[in-house]
XYZ file of C-alpha atoms in Angstrom:
401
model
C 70.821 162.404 71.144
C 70.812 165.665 69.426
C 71.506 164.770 66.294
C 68.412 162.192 66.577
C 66.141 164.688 68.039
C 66.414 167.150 65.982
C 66.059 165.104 62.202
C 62.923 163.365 64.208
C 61.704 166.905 64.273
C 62.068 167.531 60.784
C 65.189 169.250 60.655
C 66.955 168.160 57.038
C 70.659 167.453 56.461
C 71.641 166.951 60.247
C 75.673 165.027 60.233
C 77.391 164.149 62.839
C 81.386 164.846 62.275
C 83.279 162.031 64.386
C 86.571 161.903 64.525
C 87.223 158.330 65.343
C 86.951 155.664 63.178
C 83.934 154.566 65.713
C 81.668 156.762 67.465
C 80.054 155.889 70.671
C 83.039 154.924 72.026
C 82.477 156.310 75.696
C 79.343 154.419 75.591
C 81.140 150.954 74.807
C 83.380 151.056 77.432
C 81.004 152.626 80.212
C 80.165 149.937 83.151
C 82.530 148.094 82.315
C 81.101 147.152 78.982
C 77.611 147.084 80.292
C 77.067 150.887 79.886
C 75.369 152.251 83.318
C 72.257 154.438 80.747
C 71.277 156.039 83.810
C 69.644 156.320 87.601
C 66.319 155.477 88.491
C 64.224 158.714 89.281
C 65.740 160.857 92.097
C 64.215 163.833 93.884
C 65.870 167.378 91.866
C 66.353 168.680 95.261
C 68.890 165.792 96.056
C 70.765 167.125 92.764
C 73.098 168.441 95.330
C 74.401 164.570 96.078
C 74.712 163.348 92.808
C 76.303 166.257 90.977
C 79.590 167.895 92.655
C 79.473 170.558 90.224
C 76.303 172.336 87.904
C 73.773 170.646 90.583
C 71.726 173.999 90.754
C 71.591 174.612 87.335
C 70.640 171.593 86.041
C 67.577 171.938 87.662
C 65.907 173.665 84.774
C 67.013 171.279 81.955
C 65.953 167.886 84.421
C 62.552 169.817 84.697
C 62.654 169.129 81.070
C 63.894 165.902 80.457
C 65.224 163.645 83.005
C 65.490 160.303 83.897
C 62.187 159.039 83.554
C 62.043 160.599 79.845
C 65.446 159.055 78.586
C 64.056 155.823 80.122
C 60.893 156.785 77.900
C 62.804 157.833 75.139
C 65.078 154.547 74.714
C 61.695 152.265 75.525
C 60.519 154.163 72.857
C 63.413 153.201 70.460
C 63.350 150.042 71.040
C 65.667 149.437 74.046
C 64.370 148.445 77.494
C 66.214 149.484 80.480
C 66.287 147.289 83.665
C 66.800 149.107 87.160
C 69.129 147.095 89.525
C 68.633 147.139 93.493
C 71.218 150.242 94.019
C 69.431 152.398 91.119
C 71.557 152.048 88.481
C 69.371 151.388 84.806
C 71.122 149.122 82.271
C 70.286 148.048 79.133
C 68.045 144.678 79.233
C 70.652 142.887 77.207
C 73.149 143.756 79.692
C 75.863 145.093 77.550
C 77.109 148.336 76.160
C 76.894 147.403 72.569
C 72.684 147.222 73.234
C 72.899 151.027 73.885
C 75.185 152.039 70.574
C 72.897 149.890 68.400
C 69.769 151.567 69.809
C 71.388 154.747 69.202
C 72.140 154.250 65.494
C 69.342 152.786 64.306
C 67.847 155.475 65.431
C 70.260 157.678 63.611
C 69.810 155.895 61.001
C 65.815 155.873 60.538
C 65.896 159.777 61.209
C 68.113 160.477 58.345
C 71.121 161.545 60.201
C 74.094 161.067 58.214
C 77.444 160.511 60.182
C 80.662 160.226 59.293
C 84.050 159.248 60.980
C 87.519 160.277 60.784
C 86.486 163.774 60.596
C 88.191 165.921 63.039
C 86.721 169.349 63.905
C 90.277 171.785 64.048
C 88.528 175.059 63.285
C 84.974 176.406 63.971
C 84.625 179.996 62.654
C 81.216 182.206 62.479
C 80.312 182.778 58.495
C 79.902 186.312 57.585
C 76.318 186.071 56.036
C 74.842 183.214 58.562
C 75.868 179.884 60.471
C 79.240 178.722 60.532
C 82.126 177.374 58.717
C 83.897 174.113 59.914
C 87.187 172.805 58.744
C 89.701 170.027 59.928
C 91.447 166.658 58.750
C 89.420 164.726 56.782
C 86.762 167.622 56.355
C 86.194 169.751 53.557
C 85.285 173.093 54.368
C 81.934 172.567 55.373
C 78.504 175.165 56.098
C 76.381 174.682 59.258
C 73.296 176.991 59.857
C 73.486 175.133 63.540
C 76.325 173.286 65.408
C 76.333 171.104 68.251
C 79.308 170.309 70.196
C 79.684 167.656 72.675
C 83.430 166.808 72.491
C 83.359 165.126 75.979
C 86.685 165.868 77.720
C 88.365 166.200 75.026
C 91.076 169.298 74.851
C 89.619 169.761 70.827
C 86.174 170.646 71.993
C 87.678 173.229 74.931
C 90.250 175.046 72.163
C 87.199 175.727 69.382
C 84.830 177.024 72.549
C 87.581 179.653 73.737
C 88.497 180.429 70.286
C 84.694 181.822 69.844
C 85.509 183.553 73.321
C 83.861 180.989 75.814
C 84.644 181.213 79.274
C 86.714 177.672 80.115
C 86.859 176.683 83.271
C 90.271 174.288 83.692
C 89.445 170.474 83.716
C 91.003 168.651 86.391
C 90.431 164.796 87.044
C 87.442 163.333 88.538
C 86.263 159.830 89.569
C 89.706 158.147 90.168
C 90.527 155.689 92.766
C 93.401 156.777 95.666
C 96.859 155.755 96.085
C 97.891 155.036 99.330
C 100.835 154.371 101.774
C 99.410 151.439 102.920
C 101.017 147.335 102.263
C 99.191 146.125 105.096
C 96.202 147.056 103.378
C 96.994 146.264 100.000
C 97.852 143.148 100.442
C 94.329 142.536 100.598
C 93.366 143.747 97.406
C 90.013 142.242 95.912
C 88.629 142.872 99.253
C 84.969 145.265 99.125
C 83.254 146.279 101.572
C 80.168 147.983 102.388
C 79.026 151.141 104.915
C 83.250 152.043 104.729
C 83.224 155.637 106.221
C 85.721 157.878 104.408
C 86.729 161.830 105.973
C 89.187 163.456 103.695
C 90.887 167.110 105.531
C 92.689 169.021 102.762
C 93.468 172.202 104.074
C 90.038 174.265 105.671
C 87.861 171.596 103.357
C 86.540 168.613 104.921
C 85.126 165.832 102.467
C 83.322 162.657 103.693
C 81.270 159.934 101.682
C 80.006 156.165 103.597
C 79.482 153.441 101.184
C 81.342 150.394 99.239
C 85.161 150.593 98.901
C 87.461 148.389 96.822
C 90.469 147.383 97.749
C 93.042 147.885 95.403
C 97.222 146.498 94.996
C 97.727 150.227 94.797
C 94.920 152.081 97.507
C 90.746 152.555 97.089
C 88.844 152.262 94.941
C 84.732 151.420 94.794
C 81.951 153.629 94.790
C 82.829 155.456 98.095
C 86.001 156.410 97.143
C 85.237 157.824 93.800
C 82.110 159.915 95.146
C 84.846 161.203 97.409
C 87.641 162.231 94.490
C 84.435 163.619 92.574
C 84.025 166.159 95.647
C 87.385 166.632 96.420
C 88.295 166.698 92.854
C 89.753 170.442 92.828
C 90.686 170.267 96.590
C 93.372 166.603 95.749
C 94.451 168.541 92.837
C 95.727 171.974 94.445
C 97.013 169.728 97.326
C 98.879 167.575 94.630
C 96.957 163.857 95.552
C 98.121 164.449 99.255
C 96.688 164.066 101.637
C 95.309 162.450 105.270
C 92.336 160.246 104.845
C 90.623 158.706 108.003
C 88.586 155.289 107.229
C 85.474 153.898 109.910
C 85.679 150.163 109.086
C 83.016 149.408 111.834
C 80.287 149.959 109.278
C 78.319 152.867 111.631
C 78.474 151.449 115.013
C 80.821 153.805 116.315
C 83.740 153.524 118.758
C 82.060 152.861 121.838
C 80.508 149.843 120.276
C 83.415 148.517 118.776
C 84.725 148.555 122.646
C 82.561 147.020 124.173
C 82.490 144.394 121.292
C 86.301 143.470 122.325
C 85.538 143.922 125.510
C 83.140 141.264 125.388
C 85.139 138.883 122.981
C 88.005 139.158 125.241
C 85.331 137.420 127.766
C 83.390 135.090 125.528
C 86.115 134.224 123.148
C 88.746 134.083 125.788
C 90.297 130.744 124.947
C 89.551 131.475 120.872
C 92.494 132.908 118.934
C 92.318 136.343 117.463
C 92.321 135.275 113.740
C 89.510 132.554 114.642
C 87.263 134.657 115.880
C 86.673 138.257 114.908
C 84.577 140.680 116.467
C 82.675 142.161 113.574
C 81.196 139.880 111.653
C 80.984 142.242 107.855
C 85.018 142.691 108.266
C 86.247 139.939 106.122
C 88.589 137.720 107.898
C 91.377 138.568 105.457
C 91.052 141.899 106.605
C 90.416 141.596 109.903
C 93.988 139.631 110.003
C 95.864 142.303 108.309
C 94.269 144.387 111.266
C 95.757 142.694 113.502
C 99.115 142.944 111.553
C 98.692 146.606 111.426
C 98.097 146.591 115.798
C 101.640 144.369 116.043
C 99.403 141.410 117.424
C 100.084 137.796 117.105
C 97.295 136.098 115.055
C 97.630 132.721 116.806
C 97.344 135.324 120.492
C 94.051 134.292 122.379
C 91.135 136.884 123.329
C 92.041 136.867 127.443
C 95.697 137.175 126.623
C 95.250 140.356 124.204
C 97.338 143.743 126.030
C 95.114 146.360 126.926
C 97.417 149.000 124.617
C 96.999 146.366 121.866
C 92.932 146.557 121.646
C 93.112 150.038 121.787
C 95.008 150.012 118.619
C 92.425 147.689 117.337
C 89.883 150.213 118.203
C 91.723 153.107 116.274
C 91.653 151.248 113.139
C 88.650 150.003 112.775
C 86.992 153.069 113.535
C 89.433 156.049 113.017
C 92.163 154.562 110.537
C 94.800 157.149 109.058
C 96.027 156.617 105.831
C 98.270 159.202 104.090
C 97.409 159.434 100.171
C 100.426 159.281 98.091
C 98.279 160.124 94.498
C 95.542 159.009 92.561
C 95.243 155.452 90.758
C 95.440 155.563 87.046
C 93.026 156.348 84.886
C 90.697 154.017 82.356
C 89.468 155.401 79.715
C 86.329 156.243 80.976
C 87.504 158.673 83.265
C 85.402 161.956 83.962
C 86.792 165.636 83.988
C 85.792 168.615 86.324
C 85.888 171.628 83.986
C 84.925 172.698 81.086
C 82.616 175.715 79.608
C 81.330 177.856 82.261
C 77.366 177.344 82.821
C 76.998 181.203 82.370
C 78.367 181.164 79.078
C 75.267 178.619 78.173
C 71.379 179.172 78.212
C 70.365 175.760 79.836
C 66.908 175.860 78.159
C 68.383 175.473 75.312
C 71.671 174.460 75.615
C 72.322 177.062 73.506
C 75.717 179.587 73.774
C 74.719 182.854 74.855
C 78.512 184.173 73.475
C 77.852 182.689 69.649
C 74.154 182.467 68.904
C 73.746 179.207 66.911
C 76.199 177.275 68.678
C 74.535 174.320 71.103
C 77.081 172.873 73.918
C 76.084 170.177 76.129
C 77.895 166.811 77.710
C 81.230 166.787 79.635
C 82.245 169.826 77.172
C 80.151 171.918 80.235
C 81.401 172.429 83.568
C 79.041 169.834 84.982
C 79.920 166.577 86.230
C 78.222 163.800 88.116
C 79.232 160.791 90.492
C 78.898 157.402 89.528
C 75.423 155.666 88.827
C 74.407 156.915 85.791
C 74.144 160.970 86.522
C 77.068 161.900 83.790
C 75.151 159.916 81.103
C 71.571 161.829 82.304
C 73.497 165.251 82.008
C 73.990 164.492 78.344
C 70.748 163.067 77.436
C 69.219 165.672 79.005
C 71.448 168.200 77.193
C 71.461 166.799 74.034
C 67.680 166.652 74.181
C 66.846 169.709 74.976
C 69.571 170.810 72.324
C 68.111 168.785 69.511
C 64.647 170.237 70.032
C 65.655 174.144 70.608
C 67.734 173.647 66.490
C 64.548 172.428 65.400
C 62.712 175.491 66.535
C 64.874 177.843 65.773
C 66.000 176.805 62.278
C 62.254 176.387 61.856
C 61.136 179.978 63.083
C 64.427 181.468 60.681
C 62.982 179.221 57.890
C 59.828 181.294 58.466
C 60.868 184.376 58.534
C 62.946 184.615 55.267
């Protein structure tokens, strides 16, 4: 996005240095190979919900170039973004690969040169102007301007600190939760909507509602990866241990879910247990392995069920305790909490306050957004606002000599 912006506003020469064989590769794997571009409009005020870190200080760059610009700015290059029911924006064509070829033709028609299997290993200020980059498969090469956005990667971190940026330490964000759980396991496949989730680590409390997936290892889903994205520095000093409590009864609270057995145990008294379940959004899969979980006979009827038994029942479905035993395993499109500290970066610009000439934006910064779309926004928006401050200010230098 920089790279683009700035040759479309007449900068000359602009190369991007990858050091893949392909770039974009973040992009291709995103959504599951559908590439989530970003969220429909949201309120900057509710910044608070969507990023767990940098939520204040993006503030200033969204009121430059949000979501309703990069939906402008791929329209404009040729690729239409549809929104789905939940907000999320994908590309029309519904896959990832839409997105990378919108992206280099762009490139392309702007003149920006790239090339791959070029790995930045040193960035070091020239003594006259600009800087001086070197790695494998780079000769030493001159930038009056450089732009990184090196994602989580530990390269982009090492260069940043070498110029005497202020890092904060990445830890891991968005991951699903391992638990100590068979019973619940076994249902894996299972999601399920308006899931409650309260997290106590220490003095912090965390708590999201929404979709979980059930996983052969713990959660997973939406829900549960807001939650690690809040918790993210809380699970990691507490080593991915941890209490979690789950509401299954999808907000109607326990007194409901009482008086819901109470009334099955009349109405459904001759009705087995497994037949006939008392909330109709549990699936009945689950709702059995409840029942496993209480000690109670599937095949028991409703007017024979023990008192102490539907009490049980009660406590899981609305106050469940699960101890975490780690974190699921990473994909590839993981997200990191971490990275350059905001102060260390003028968010009008995007440009380093420590090494004049030096633009940072993307997961590089200590920003980082729950699912939906918000990680991709931060680095449009960054790489944006990045791509138009080089323009100006190799422009104004060009000026002046």
């Amino acid at each position: 996005m920089a790279a683009i912006t700035a040759a479309e506003q007449g900068v000359q020469q602009v190369m991007v240095l990858e050091g893949t064989p392909e770039p974009l590769q973040k992009v291709r794997i995103s959504g599951g190979g559908r590439c989530n571009v970003t969220h429909a409009c949201w309120d900057p005020r509710e910044l608070t919900t969507h990023y767990p870190r940098g939520s204040r200080p993006l503030r200033g760059p969204f009121s430059h170039f949000a979501c309703g610009d990069a939906i402008a700015w791929f329209d404009e290059h040729g690729l239409t973004l549809v929104e789905e029911p939940d907000g999320r924006m994908f590309p029309q064509q519904n896959r990832s690969e839409a997105v990378i070829q919108c992206l280099q033709k762009a490139a392309r028609a702007s003149g920006v040169q790239l090339r791959t299997k070029a790995m930045v290993q040193q960035l070091r200020v020239h003594p006259e102007r600009g800087f001086v980059l070197e790695g494998r498969g780079l000769e030493p090469l001159h930038a009056r301007s450089v732009m990184l956005a090196t994602g989580g990667h530990p390269s982009g971190r090492k260069l940043v600190e070498a110029l005497g940026h202020q890092v904060v330490p990445p830890v891991p964000s968005l991951f699903s939760l391992a638990l100590q759980a068979p019973e619940l396991t076994a249902c894996s496949g299972i999601a399920i909507d308006d899931v409650g989730l309260d997290l106590k680590l220490g003095s912090q409390r965390f708590r999201q509602t929404g979709r979980v997936l059930i996983t052969h290892r713990g959660l997973s889903g939406p829900a549960t990866l807001r939650l690690s994205a809040f918790a993210a520095r809380a699970l990691h000093q507490s080593r991915y241990r941890g209490e979690l409590k789950l509401d299954w009864s999808a907000g109607l609270g326990r007194q409901e879910v009482e008086q819901r057995l109470q009334q099955w145990r009349q109405d459904q008294a001759r009705r087995t247990l497994s037949a006939a379940k008392p909330l109709e959004h549990l699936p009945r899969r689950l709702w059995q392995a409840f029942l496993t979980m209480a000690g109670v006979e599937a095949d028991r009827r409703w007017a024979d069920l023990p008192l102490k038994a539907e009490r049980q029942l009660v406590e899981l479905l609305c106050a469940q305790r699960l101890s975490i035993k780690g974190r699921g395993p990473f994909g590839e499109e993981f997200v990191t909490a971490g990275g350059v500290a905001l102060g260390d970066v003028n968010l009008a610009t995007m440009e380093s306050r420590r090494c004049p000439g030096l633009y940072l934006a993307g997961e590089l910064l200590d920003v980082d957004g729950v699912t939906g779309g918000f990680n991709f926004q931060a680095c449009w928006s960054g790489g944006w606002l990045a791509g138009q401050a080089i323009s100006q200010a190799l422009t104004e230098s060009d000026q002046t000599r």
